[in-house]
Tab-separated table of C-alpha atoms in Angstrom:
chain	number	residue	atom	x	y	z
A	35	UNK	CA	18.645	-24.149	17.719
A	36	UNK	CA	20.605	-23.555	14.721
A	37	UNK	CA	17.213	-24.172	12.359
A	38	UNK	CA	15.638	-21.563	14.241
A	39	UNK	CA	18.980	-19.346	13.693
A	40	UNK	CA	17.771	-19.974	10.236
A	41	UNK	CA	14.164	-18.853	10.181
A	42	UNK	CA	15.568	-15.785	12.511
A	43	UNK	CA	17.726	-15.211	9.449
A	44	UNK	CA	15.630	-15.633	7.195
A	45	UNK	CA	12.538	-13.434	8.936
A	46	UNK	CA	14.922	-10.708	8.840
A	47	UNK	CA	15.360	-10.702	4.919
A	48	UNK	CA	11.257	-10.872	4.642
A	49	UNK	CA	11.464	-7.509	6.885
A	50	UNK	CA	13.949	-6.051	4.996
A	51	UNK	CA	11.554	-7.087	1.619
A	52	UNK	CA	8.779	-6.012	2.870
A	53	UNK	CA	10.481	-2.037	4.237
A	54	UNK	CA	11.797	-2.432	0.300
A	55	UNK	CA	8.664	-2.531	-0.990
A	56	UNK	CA	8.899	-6.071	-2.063
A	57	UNK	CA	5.839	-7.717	-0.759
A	58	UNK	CA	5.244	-10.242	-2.910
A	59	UNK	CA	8.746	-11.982	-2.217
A	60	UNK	CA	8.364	-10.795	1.466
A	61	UNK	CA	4.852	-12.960	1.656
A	62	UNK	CA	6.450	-15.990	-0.665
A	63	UNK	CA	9.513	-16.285	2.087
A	64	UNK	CA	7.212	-16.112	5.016
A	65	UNK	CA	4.851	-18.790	3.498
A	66	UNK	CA	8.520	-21.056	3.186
A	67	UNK	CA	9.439	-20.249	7.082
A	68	UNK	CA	5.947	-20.939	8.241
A	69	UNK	CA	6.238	-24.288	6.079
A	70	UNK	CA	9.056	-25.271	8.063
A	71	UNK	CA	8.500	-23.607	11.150
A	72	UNK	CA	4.489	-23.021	11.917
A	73	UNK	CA	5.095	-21.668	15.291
A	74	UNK	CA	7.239	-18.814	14.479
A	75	UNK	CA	4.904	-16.368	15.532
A	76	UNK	CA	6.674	-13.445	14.241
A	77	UNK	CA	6.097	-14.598	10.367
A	78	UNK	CA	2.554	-15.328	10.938
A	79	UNK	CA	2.341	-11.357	11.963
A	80	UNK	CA	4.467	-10.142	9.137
A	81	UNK	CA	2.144	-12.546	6.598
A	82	UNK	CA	-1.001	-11.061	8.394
A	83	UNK	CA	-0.043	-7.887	8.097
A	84	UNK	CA	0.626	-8.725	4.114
A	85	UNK	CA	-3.050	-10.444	4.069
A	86	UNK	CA	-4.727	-7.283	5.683
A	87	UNK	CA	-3.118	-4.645	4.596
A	88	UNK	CA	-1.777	-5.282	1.297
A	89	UNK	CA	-4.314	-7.937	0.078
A	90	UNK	CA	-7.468	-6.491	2.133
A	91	UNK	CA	-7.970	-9.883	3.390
A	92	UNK	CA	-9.267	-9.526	6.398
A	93	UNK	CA	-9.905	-13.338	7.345
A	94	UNK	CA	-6.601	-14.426	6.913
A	95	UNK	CA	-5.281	-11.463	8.422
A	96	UNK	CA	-7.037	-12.196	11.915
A	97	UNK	CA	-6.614	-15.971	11.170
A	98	UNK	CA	-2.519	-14.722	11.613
A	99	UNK	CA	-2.253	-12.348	13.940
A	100	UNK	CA	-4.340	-14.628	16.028
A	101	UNK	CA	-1.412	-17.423	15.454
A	102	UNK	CA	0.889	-14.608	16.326
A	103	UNK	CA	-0.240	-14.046	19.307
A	104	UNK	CA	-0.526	-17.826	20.283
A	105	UNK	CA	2.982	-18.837	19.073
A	106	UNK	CA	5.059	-15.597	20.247
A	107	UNK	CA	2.459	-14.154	22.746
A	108	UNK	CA	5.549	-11.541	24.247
A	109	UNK	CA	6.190	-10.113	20.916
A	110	UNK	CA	4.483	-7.191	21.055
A	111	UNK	CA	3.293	-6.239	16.955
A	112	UNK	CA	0.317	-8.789	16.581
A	113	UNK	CA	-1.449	-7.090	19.686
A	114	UNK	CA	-1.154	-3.947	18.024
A	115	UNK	CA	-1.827	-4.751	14.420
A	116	UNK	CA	-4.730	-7.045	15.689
A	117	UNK	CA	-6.294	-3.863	17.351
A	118	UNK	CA	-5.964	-2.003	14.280
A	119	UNK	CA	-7.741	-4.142	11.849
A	120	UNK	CA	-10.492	-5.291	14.448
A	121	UNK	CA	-11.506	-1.250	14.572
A	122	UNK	CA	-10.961	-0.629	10.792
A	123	UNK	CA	-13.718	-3.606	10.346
A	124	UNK	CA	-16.209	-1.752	12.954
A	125	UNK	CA	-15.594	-4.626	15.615
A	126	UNK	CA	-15.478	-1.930	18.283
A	127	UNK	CA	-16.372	-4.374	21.626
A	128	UNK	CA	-13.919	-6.499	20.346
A	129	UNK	CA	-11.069	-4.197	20.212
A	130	UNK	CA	-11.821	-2.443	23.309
A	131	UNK	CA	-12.091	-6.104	25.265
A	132	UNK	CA	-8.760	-7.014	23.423
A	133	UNK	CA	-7.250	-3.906	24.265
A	134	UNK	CA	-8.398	-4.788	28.125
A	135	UNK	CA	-6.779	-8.059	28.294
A	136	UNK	CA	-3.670	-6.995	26.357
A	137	UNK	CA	-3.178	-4.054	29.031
A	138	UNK	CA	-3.683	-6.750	31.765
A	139	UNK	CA	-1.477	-9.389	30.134
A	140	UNK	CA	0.756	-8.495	27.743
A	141	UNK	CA	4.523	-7.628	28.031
A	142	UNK	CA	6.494	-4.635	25.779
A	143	UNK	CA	3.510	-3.308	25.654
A	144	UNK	CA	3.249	0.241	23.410
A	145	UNK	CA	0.693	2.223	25.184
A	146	UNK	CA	0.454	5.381	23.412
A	147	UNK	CA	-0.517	3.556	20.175
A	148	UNK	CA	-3.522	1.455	22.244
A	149	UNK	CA	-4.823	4.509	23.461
A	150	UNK	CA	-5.267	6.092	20.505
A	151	UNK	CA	-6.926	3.049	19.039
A	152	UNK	CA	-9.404	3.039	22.016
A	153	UNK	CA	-9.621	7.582	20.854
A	154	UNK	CA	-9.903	6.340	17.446
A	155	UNK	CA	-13.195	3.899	18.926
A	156	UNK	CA	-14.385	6.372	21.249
A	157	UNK	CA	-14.342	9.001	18.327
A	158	UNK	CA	-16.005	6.833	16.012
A	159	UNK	CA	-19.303	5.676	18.806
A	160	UNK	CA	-19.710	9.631	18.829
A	161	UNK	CA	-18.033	9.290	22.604
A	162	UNK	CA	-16.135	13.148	22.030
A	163	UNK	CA	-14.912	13.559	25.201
A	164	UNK	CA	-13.605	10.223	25.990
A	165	UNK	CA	-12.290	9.848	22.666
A	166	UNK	CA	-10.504	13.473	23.736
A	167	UNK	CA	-9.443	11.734	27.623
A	168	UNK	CA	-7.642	8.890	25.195
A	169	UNK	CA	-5.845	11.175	22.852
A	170	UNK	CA	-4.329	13.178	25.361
A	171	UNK	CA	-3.282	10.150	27.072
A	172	UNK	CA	-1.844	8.799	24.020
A	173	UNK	CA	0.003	12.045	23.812
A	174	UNK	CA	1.205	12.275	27.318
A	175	UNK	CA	2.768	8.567	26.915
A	176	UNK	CA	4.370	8.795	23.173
A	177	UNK	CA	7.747	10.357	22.359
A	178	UNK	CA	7.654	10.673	18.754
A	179	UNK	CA	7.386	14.160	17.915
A	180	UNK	CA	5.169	13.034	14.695
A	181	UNK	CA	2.897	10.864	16.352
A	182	UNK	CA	2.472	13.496	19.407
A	183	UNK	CA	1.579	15.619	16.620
A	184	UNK	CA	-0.759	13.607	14.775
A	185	UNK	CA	-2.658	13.140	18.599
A	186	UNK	CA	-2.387	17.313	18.854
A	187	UNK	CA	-4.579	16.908	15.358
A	188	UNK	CA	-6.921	13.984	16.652
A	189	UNK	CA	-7.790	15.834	19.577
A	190	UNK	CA	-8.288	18.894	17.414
A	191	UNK	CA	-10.282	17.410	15.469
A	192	UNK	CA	-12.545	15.652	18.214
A	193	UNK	CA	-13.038	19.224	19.748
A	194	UNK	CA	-14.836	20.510	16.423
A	195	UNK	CA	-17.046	17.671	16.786
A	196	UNK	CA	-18.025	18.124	20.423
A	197	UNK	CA	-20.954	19.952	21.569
A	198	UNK	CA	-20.583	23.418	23.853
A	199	UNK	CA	-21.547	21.400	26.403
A	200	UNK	CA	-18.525	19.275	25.759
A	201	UNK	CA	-16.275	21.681	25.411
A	202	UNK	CA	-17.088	23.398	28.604
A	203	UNK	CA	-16.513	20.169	30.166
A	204	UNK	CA	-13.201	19.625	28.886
A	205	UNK	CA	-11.864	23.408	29.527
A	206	UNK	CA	-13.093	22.651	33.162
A	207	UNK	CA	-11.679	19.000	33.524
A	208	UNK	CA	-15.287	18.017	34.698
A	209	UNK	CA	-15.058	13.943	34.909
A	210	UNK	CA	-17.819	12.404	32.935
């Protein structure tokens, strides 16, 4: 118990690096905990969110939120950051099927932010009103004033795309 005090400890100061800007040390200290501790699912997010997002590798990214998800499967991040990278590399099926069984299994689960990942997909396949159906949901759950904002502009933004046909659809809350 008190080693795992430790790596708590110790996982904290990587956040802290890493909200400082200070990735490099961030990644080096989470490579040390996971050297000691390989099931403390909460580094292997943190050092796949380094890999993916800070060192575009996209392999070990997966290849650690994967672990993530494994070792800490009720902390909530990996499912979310997982989603994220799985649509930024096209992998649409894949992110909507892990999106399923997240929504069926998971715990702490941030719904606001899955449903616009599932607009984001929908937007993407050319899917205008669904992608609209998952904005507004994503809206209706959130409570950030930003981020309600930001899915104000997404469904905006999917509008302009839609056909008239669409559009009269939507204004009359036809179901597709």
């Amino acid at each position: 118990m008190e080693n795992l005090s430790l790596y708590e400890n110790l996982f904290i100061k990587a956040d802290s690096l890493i909200s400082e800007g200070k990735v490099s040390e961030a990644k080096e200290l989470l490579e040390d905990i996971l050297e000691q501790c390989p099931d403390f699912g909460k580094a292997h997010n943190h050092l796949g969110w380094i890999h993916y997002n800070k060192l575009s590798n996209h392999e070990k990214g997966m290849y650690h939120y994967k672990l993530a998800m494994k070792f800490d499967p009720k902390y909530p991040a990996p499912y979310l950051n997982y989603a994220y990278l799985l649509v930024d590399l096209g992998k649409y099926s894949e992110a909507k099927e892990h999106i399923r069984l997240t929504f069926a299994t998971g715990d702490n689960i941030d719904y606001c932010n899955f449903y616009s990942e599932l607009g984001r997909i929908a937007e993407l396949e050319g899917e205008y009103i669904l992608a609209y159906q998952y904005y507004k949901k994503s809206r209706d759950l959130a409570f950030n004033t930003q981020f309600i904002e930001n899915m104000k502009i997404n469904s905006r933004r999917v509008c302009d795309k839609m056909s008239i046909f669409e559009k009269l659809k939507i204004k009359f809350n036809k179901k597709i």
